[in-house]
Coordinates of C-alpha atoms in Angstrom, one line a residue:
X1 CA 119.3 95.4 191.1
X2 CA 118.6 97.9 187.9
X3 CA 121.2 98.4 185.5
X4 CA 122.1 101.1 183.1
X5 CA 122.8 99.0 180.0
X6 CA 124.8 100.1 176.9
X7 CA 123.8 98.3 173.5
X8 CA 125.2 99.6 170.9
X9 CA 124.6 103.6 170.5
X10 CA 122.1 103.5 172.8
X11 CA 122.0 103.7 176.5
X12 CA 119.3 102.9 179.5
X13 CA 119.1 104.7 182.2
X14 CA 117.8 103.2 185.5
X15 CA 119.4 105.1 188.0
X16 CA 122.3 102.4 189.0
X17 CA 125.4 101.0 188.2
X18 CA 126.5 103.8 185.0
X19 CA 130.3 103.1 184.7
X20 CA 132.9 105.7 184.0
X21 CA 133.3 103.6 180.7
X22 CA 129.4 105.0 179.9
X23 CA 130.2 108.6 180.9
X24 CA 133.6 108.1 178.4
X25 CA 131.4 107.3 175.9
X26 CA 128.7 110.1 176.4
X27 CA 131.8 112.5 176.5
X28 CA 132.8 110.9 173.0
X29 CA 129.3 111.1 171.0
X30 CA 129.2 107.0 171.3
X31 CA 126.1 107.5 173.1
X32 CA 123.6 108.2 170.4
X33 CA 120.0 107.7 172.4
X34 CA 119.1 107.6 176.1
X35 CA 115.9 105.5 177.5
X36 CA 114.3 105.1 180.5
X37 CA 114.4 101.5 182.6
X38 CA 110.6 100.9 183.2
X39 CA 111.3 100.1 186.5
X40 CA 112.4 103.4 186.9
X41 CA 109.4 105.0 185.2
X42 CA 107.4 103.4 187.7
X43 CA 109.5 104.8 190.8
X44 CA 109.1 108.2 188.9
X45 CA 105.5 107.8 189.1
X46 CA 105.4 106.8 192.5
X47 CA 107.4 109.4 194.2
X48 CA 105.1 112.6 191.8
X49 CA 102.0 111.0 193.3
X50 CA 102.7 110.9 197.3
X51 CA 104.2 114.3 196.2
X52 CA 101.5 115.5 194.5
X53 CA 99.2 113.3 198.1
X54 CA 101.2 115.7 200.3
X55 CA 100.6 118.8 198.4
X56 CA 96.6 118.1 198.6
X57 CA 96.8 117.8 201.9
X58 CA 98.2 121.1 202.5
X59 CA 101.5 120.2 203.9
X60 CA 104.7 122.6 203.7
X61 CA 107.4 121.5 201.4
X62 CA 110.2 123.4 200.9
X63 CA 110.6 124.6 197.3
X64 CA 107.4 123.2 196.7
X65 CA 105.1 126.0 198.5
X66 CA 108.0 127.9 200.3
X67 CA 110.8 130.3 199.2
X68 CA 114.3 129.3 199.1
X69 CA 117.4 129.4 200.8
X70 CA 116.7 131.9 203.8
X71 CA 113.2 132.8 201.7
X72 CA 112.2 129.0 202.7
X73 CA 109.8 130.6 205.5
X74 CA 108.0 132.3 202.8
X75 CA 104.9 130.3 201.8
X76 CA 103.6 131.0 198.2
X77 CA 100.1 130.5 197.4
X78 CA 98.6 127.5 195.1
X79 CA 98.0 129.8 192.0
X80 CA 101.9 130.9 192.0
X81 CA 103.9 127.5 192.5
X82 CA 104.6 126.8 188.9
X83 CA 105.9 130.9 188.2
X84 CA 108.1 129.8 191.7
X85 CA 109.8 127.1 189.6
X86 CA 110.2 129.1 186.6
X87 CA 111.3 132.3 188.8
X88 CA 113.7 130.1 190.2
X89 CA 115.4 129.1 186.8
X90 CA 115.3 132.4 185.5
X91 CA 116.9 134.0 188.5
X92 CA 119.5 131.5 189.3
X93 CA 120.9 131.2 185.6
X94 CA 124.1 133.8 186.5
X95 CA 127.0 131.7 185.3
X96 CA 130.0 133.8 183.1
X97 CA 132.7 132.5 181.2
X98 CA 133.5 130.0 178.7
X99 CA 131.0 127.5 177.9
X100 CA 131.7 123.9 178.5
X101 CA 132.3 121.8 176.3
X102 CA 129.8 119.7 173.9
X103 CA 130.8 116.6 175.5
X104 CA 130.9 117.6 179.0
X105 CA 127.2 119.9 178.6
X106 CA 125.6 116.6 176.9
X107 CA 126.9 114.2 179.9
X108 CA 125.8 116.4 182.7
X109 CA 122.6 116.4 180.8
X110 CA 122.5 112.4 180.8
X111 CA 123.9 112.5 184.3
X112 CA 121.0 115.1 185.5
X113 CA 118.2 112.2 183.6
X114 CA 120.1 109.2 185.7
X115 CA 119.7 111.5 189.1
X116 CA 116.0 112.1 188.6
X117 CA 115.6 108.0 187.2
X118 CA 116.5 107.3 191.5
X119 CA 113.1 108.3 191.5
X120 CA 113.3 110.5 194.9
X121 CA 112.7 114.1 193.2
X122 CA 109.5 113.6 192.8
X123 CA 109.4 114.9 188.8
X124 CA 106.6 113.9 186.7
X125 CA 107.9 111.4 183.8
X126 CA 107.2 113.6 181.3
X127 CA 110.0 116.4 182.3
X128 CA 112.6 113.8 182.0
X129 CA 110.7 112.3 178.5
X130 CA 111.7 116.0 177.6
X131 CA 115.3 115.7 178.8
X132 CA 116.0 112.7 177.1
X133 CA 114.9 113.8 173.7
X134 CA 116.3 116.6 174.4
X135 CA 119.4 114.2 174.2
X136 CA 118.3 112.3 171.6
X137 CA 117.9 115.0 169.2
X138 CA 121.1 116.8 169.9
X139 CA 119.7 119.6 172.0
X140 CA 122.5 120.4 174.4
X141 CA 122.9 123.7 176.7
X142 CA 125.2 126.1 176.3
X143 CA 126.7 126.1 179.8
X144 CA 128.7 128.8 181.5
X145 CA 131.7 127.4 183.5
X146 CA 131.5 129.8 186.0
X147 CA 129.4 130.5 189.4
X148 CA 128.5 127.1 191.0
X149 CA 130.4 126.8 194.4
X150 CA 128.7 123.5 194.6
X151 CA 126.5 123.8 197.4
X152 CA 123.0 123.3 197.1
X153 CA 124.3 122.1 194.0
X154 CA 125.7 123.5 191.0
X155 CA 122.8 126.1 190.7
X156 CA 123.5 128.6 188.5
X157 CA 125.1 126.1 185.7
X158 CA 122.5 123.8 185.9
X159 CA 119.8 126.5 185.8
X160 CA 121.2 127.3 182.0
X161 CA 121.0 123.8 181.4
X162 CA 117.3 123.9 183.0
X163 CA 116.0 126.9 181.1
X164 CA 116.3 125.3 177.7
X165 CA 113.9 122.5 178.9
X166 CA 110.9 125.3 178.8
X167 CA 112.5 127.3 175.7
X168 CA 114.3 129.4 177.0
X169 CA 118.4 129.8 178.0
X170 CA 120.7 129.2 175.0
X171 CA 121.6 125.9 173.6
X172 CA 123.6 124.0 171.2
X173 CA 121.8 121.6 167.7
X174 CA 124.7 118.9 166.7
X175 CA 124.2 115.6 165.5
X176 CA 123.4 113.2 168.1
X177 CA 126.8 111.1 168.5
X178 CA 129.0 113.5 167.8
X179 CA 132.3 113.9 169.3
X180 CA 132.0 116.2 171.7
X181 CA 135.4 117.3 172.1
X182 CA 135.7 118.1 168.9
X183 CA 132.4 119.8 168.8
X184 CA 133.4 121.9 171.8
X185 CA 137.2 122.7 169.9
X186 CA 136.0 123.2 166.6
X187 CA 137.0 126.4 165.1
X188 CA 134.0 128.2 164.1
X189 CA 131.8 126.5 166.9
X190 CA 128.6 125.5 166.1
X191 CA 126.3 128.5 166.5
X192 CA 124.5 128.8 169.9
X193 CA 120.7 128.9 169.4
X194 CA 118.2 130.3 171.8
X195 CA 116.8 127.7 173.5
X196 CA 113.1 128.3 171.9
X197 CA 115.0 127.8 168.4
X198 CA 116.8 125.3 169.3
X199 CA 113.4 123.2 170.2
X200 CA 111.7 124.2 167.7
X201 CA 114.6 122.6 165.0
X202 CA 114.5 119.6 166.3
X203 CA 110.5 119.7 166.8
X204 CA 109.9 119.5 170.8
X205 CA 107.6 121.2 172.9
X206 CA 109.0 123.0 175.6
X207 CA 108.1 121.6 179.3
X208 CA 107.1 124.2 182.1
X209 CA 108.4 123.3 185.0
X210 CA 105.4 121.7 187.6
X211 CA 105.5 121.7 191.5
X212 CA 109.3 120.7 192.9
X213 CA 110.8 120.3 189.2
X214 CA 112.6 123.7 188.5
X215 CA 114.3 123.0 191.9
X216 CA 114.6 119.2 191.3
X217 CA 116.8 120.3 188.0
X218 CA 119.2 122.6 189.8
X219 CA 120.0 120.9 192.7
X220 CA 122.4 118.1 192.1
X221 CA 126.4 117.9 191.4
X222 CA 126.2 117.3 187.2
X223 CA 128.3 119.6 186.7
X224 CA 131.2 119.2 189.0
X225 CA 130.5 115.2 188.1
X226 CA 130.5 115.9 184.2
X227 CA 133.7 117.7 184.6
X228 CA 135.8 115.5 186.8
X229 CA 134.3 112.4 184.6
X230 CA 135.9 114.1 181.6
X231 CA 139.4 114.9 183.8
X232 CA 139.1 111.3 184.8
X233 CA 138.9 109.9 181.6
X234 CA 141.8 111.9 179.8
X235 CA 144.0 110.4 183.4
X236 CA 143.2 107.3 183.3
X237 CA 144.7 107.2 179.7
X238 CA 147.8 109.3 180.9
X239 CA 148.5 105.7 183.4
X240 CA 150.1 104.1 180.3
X241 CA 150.9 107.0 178.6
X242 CA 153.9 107.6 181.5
X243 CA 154.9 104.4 181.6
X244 CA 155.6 104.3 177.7
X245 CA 157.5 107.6 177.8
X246 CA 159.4 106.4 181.2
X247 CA 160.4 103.0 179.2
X248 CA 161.3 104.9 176.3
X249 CA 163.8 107.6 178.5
X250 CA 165.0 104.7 180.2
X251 CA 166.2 103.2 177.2
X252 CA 167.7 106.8 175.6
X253 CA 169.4 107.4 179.1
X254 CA 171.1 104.4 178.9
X255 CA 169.3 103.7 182.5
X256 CA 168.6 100.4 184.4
X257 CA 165.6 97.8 184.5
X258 CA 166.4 96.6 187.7
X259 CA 164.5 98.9 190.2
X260 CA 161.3 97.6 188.2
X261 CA 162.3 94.1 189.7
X262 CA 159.4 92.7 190.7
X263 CA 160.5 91.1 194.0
X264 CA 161.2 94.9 195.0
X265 CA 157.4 95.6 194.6
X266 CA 156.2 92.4 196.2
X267 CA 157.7 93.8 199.8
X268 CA 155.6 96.8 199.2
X269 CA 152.6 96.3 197.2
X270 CA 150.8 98.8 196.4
X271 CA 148.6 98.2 193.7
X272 CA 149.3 100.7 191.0
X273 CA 153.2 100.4 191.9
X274 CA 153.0 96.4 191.0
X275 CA 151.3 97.4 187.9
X276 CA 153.5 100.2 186.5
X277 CA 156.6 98.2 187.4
X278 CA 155.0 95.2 185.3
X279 CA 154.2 97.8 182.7
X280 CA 157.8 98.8 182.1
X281 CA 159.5 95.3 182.7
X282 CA 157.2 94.1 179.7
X283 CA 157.8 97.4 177.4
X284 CA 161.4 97.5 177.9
X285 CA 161.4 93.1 176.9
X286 CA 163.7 92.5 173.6
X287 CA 165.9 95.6 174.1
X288 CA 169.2 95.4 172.8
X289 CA 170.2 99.1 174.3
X290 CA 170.3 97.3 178.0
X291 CA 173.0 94.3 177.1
X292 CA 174.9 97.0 175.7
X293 CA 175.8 98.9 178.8
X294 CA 175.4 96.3 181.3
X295 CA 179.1 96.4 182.2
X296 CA 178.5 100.4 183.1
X297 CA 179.8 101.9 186.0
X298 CA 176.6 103.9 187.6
X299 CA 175.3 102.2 190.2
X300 CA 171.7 103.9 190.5
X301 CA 169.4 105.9 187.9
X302 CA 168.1 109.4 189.1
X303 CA 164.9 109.1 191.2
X304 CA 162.5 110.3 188.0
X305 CA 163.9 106.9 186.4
X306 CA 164.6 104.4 189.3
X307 CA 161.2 105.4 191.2
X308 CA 158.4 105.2 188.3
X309 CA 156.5 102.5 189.4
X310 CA 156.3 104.0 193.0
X311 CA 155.2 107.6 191.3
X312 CA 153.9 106.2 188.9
X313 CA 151.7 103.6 190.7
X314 CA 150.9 106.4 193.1
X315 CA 149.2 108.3 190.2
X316 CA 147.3 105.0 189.0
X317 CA 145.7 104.3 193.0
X318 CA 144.4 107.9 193.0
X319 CA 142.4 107.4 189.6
X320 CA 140.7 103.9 191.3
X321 CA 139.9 106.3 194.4
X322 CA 138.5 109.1 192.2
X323 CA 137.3 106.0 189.8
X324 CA 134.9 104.7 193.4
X325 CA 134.0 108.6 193.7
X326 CA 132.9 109.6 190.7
X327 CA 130.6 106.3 190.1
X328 CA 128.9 106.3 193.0
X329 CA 128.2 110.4 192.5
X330 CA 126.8 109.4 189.2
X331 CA 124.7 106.8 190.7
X332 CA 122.9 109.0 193.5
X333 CA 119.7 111.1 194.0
X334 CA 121.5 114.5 194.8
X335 CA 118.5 117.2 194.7
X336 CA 116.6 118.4 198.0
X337 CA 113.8 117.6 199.4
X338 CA 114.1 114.2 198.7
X339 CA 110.2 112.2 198.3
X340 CA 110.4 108.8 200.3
X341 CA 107.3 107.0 198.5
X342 CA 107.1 103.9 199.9
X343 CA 106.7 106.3 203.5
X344 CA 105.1 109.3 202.3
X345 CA 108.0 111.6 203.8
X346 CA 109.8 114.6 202.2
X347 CA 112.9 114.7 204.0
X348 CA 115.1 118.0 203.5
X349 CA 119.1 116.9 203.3
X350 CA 122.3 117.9 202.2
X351 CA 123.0 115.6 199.4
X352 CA 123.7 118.5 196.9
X353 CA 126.7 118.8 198.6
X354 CA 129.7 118.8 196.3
X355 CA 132.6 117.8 199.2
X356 CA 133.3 114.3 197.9
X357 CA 133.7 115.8 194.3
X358 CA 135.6 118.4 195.6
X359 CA 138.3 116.4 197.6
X360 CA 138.1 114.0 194.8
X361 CA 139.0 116.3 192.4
X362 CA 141.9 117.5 194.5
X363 CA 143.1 114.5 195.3
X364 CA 143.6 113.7 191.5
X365 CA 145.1 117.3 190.7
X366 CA 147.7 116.6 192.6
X367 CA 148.2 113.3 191.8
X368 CA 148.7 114.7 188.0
X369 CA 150.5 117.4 188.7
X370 CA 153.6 115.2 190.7
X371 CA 153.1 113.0 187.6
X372 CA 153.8 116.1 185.3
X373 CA 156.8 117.0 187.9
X374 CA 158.1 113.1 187.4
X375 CA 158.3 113.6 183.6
X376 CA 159.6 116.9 183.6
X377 CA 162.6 115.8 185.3
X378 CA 162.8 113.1 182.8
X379 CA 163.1 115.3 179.9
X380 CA 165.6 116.8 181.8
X381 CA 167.3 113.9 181.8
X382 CA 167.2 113.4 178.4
X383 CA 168.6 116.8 177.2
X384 CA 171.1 117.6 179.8
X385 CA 174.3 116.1 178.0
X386 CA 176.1 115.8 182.0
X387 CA 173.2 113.5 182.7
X388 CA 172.2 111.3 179.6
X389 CA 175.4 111.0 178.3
X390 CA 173.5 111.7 174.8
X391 CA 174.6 115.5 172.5
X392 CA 173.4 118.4 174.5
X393 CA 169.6 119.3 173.8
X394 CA 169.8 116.0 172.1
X395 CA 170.9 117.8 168.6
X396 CA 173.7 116.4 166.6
X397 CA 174.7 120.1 165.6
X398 CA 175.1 121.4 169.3
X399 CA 175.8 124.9 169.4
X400 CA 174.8 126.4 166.3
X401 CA 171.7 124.8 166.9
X402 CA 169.4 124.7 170.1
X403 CA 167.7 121.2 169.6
X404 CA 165.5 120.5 172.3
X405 CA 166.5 123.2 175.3
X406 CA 162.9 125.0 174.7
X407 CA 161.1 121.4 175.4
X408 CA 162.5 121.4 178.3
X409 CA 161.3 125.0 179.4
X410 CA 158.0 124.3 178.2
X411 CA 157.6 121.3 180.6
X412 CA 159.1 123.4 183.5
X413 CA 156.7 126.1 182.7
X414 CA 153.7 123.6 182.6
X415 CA 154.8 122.0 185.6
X416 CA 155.1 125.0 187.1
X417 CA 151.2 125.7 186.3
X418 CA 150.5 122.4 187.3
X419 CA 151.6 123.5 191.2
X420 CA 149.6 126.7 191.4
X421 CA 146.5 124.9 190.3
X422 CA 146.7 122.2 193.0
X423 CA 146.3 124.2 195.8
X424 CA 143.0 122.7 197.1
X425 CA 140.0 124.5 196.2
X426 CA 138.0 122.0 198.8
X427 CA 139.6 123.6 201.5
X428 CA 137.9 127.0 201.1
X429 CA 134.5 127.9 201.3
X430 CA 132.5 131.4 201.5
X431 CA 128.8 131.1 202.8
X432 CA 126.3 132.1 200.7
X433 CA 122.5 132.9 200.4
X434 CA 122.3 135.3 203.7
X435 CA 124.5 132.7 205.5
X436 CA 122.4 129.7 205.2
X437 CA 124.4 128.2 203.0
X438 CA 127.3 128.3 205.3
X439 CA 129.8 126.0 204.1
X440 CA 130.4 125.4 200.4
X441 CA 132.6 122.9 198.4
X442 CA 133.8 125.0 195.6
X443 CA 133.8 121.3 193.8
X444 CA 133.0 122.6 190.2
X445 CA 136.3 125.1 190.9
X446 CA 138.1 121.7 191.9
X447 CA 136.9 119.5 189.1
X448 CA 138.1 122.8 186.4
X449 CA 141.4 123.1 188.1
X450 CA 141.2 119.2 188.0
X451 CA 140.9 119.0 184.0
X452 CA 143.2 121.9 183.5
X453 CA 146.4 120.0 185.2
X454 CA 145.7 116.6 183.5
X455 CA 145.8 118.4 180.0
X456 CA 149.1 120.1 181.3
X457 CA 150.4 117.0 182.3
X458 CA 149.4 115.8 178.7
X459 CA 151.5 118.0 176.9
X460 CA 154.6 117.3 179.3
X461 CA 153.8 113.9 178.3
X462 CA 154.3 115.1 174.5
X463 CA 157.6 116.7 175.6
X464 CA 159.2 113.1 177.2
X465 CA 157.8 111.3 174.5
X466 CA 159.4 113.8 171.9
X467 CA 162.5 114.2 173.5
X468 CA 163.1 110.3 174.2
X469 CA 162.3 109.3 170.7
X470 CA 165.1 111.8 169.6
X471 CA 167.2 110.6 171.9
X472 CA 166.9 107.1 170.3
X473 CA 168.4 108.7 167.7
X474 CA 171.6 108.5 168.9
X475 CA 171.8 104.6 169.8
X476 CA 171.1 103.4 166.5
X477 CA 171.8 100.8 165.4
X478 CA 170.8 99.6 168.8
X479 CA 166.9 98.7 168.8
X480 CA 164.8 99.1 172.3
X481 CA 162.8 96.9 174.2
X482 CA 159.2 96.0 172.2
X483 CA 157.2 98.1 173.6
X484 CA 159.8 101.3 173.5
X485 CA 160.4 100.1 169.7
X486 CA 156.6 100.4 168.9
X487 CA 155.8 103.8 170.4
X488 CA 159.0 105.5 168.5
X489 CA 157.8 104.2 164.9
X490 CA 154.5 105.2 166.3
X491 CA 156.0 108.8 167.3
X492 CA 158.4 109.2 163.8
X493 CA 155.4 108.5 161.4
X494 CA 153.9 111.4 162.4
X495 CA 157.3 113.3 163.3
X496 CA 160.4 113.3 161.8
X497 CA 164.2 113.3 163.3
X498 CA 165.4 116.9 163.8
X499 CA 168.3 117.6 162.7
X500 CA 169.0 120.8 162.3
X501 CA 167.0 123.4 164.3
X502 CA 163.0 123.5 163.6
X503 CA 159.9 125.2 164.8
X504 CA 158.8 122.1 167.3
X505 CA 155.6 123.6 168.6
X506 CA 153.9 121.8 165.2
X507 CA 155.5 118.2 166.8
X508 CA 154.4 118.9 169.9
X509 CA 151.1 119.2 169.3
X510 CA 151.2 116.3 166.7
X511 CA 152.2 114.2 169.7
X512 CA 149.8 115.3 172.1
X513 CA 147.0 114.6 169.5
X514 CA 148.7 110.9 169.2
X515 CA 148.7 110.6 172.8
X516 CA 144.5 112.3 173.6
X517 CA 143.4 110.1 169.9
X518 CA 144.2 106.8 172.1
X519 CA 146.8 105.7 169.3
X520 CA 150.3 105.6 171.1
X521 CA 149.0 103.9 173.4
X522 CA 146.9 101.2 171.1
X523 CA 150.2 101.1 168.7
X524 CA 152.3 99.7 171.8
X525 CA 149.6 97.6 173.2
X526 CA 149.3 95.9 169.7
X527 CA 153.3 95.0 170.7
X528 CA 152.7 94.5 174.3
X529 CA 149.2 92.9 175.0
X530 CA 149.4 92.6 178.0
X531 CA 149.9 96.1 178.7
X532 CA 148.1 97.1 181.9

């Protein structure tokens, strides 16, 4: 089978087996050059001559020598089939709003390369030569977020990503590797360039766009895909985030280890419930807070303690579900018509149809957002002195000073966010294109809402994380369990105690850029290595 294969900072593209792991590393700038498998050069060259056979012979292919849409029974003459392809690009190119990000604009560009690498578009090799030093020398599209409803793909964002490939459009110039998250948040931005200037720095002839290729370019699912991917990663970190902050309220509320038993999971194992029960058990190891109240006299722990690894593990089986979407979406031919070589068909199909991102998407939303809702109540927990037992708002000065009530609000109001934006966007849809395009997915919609829970639910994260390690405070002497222990001098060399009342929206954010950097959670897992 061909392989995508990562060695070092570069990355081959064969059109198979790209892992989320290689998307995670496009999104990051670790990705400093894309190539082309040769067996997929071949495949390319296959499929553009039975193309190119078919169109000799005078046979009708759509977008080839017709219209589109409900213009497909227009037939356009030989002389005028390239001008279709560039008409189409021009005119499709309506997208509004905030650009995407660097990261997630340069891996929908490597994802649109490992679509046409399948080798059923029916491209000529040197259009995706173009797109991959387009890559390769930090040329990436300035992308609108807005006006896909990811149905015959996401057309109007990837026409902006298209136009730049003959010179035209707007684009980004950054160094190849770089981080594009930072790139995209960086304060000023990097100036958007046309897209003939941005060619031209980097010394690259534009490409026009030959028979089939403007279309092959625009229909596909990159852009849901690229956005989801970057939702996807930032969750799948969030996993062990929750189970750190859950281990470190557990040990500030004073709260029990037993419901993380794990004969309780055994008699109902789901996966990610086994594995977030294992998580705590092994962070909360060593703890001298738990021998200290063993003799207490509550007999259970609120749900949002007692039920993590079944929440918990709930949130962890929807990101290997989304994890099984999202790779085999990055691994597919998505455009229409597709060229069948080794047949000499052109079959029209519907594989630019963005459902399975779409209820992907959704599905993980929600899954974030009742993780956000968990932790919320958590914090809760922590600064409610009828429930944790610890100084209301977890202050030692209660009353004169506030401490922590506004931490608490914030995660209600995030939370609260969180629930509006997972009503299911892959539930609607509104034809388009004279009602031939009569049921949409509205995935790009999804895998935006998507993204925007999961960094909600990161900064709720920040809240537990900052409230718990103040509530530690208060049980000194008393040292927690290993893994509980690590995070909090992980958390305190970055914040300090309060004490009296401070402006917290400076810790806040220090904590949430310990938790997106990847460091809490590498500071506990250099405890705890067998952190899962």
């Amino acid at each position: 089978m061909n392989r995508s294969t990562i060695t070092g900072s570069s990355l081959v593209l064969t059109g198979d087996n790209l892992t989320l792991d290689d998307a995670e590393h496009i999104l990051h700038g670790q990705v400093e050059r894309l190539g082309l498998g040769p067996a997929a050069r071949k495949r390319i060259e296959k499929a553009r001559r039975c193309l190119e056979n078919l169109m000799a012979a005078g046979a009708t292919i759509y977008g080839v020598n017709t219209g589109f849409g409900k213009l497909s029974n227009q037939r356009i003459e030989p002389d005028e089939v390239l001008s279709l392809q560039e008409n189409l690009l021009r005119s499709h190119a309506v997208g509004m709003g905030p650009l995407l990000n660097v990261g997630v604009s340069r891996l929908a560009l490597a994802l649109r390369i490992q679509a046409l690498a399948k080798g059923y578009s029916g491209v000529t090799p040197e259009l995706i030569d173009t797109l991959i030093e387009m890559y390769n020398r930090g040329v990436v599209p300035a992308i609108p977020e807005l006006g896909s409803v990811g149905a015959s793909g996401d057309l109007a964002p990837l026409a902006h990503l298209a136009l730049v490939v003959m010179g035209e459009g707007h684009a980004f110039v950054t160094k190849p590797g770089v981080d594009g998250e930072a790139a995209g948040a960086a304060k000023p931005r990097s100036k958007v360039l046309s897209g003939h200037a941005a060619l031209r720095r980097v010394h690259l002839q534009p490409h026009r766009p030959l028979a089939k290729e403007g279309l092959s370019l625009i229909n596909g699912t990159q852009i849901s895909t690229a956005i989801l991917a970057d939702a996807l990663v930032r969750a799948r970190h969030l996993a062990k985030v929750a189970d750190i902050a859950g281990a470190m309220t557990v040990e500030a509320t004073k709260s029990s280890v037993r419901p993380f038993d794990p004969r309780i999971q055994q008699i109902r194992p789901h996966p990610g419930q086994i594995t977030s029960a294992a998580n705590l058990r092994l962070l909360l190891e060593e703890s001298e807070i738990m021998p200290s109240h063993a003799d207490c006299t509550k007999v259970q722990d609120a749900y949002s303690i007692r039920c993590m690894p079944q929440v918990h593990g709930t949130f962890r089986d929807a990101i290997t579900r989304v994890i099984q979407t999202v790779t085999c979406e990055m691994n597919s031919a998505t455009d229409n018509p597709l060229v069948f070589a080794d047949t000499g068909e052109v079959i029209s199909g519907g594989n630019f149809h963005g459902q399975p991102i779409a209820l992907a998407a959704d599905h993980l939303a929600a899954a974030a957002a009742d993780l956000s809702s968990i932790c919320e109540r958590r914090v809760e927990n922590l600064v409610n002195p009828d429930l944790s037992g610890l100084p209301g708002f977890l202050t030692p000065h209660p009353g004169l000073n506030s401490g922590m009530m506004l931490v608490q609000v914030l995660a209600a109001a995030l939370v609260s966010e969180n629930k509006a934006a997972s009503f299911p966007a892959s539930v609607d849809s509104i034809p388009t294109s004279a009602n031939r395009e009569d049921h949409v997915s509205m995935s790009t919609a999804a895998a935006r809402k998507c993204r925007s829970v999961v960094v909600n639910t990161t900064r709720v994260l920040a809240c537990e994380l900052l409230c718990a390690a103040q509530g530690l405070e208060f049980l000194k002497p008393l040292r927690p369990g290993k893994g509980a222990a690590a995070a909090y001098q992980h958390i305190r060399a970055a914040v300090r105690p309060l004490g009296r009342d401070r402006t917290l929206h400076r810790d806040l954010e220090a904590v949430e850029k310990l938790i997106r950097s990847g460091s809490v959670v590498a500071a506990v897992e250099g405890a705890c290595p067998g952190l899962l």
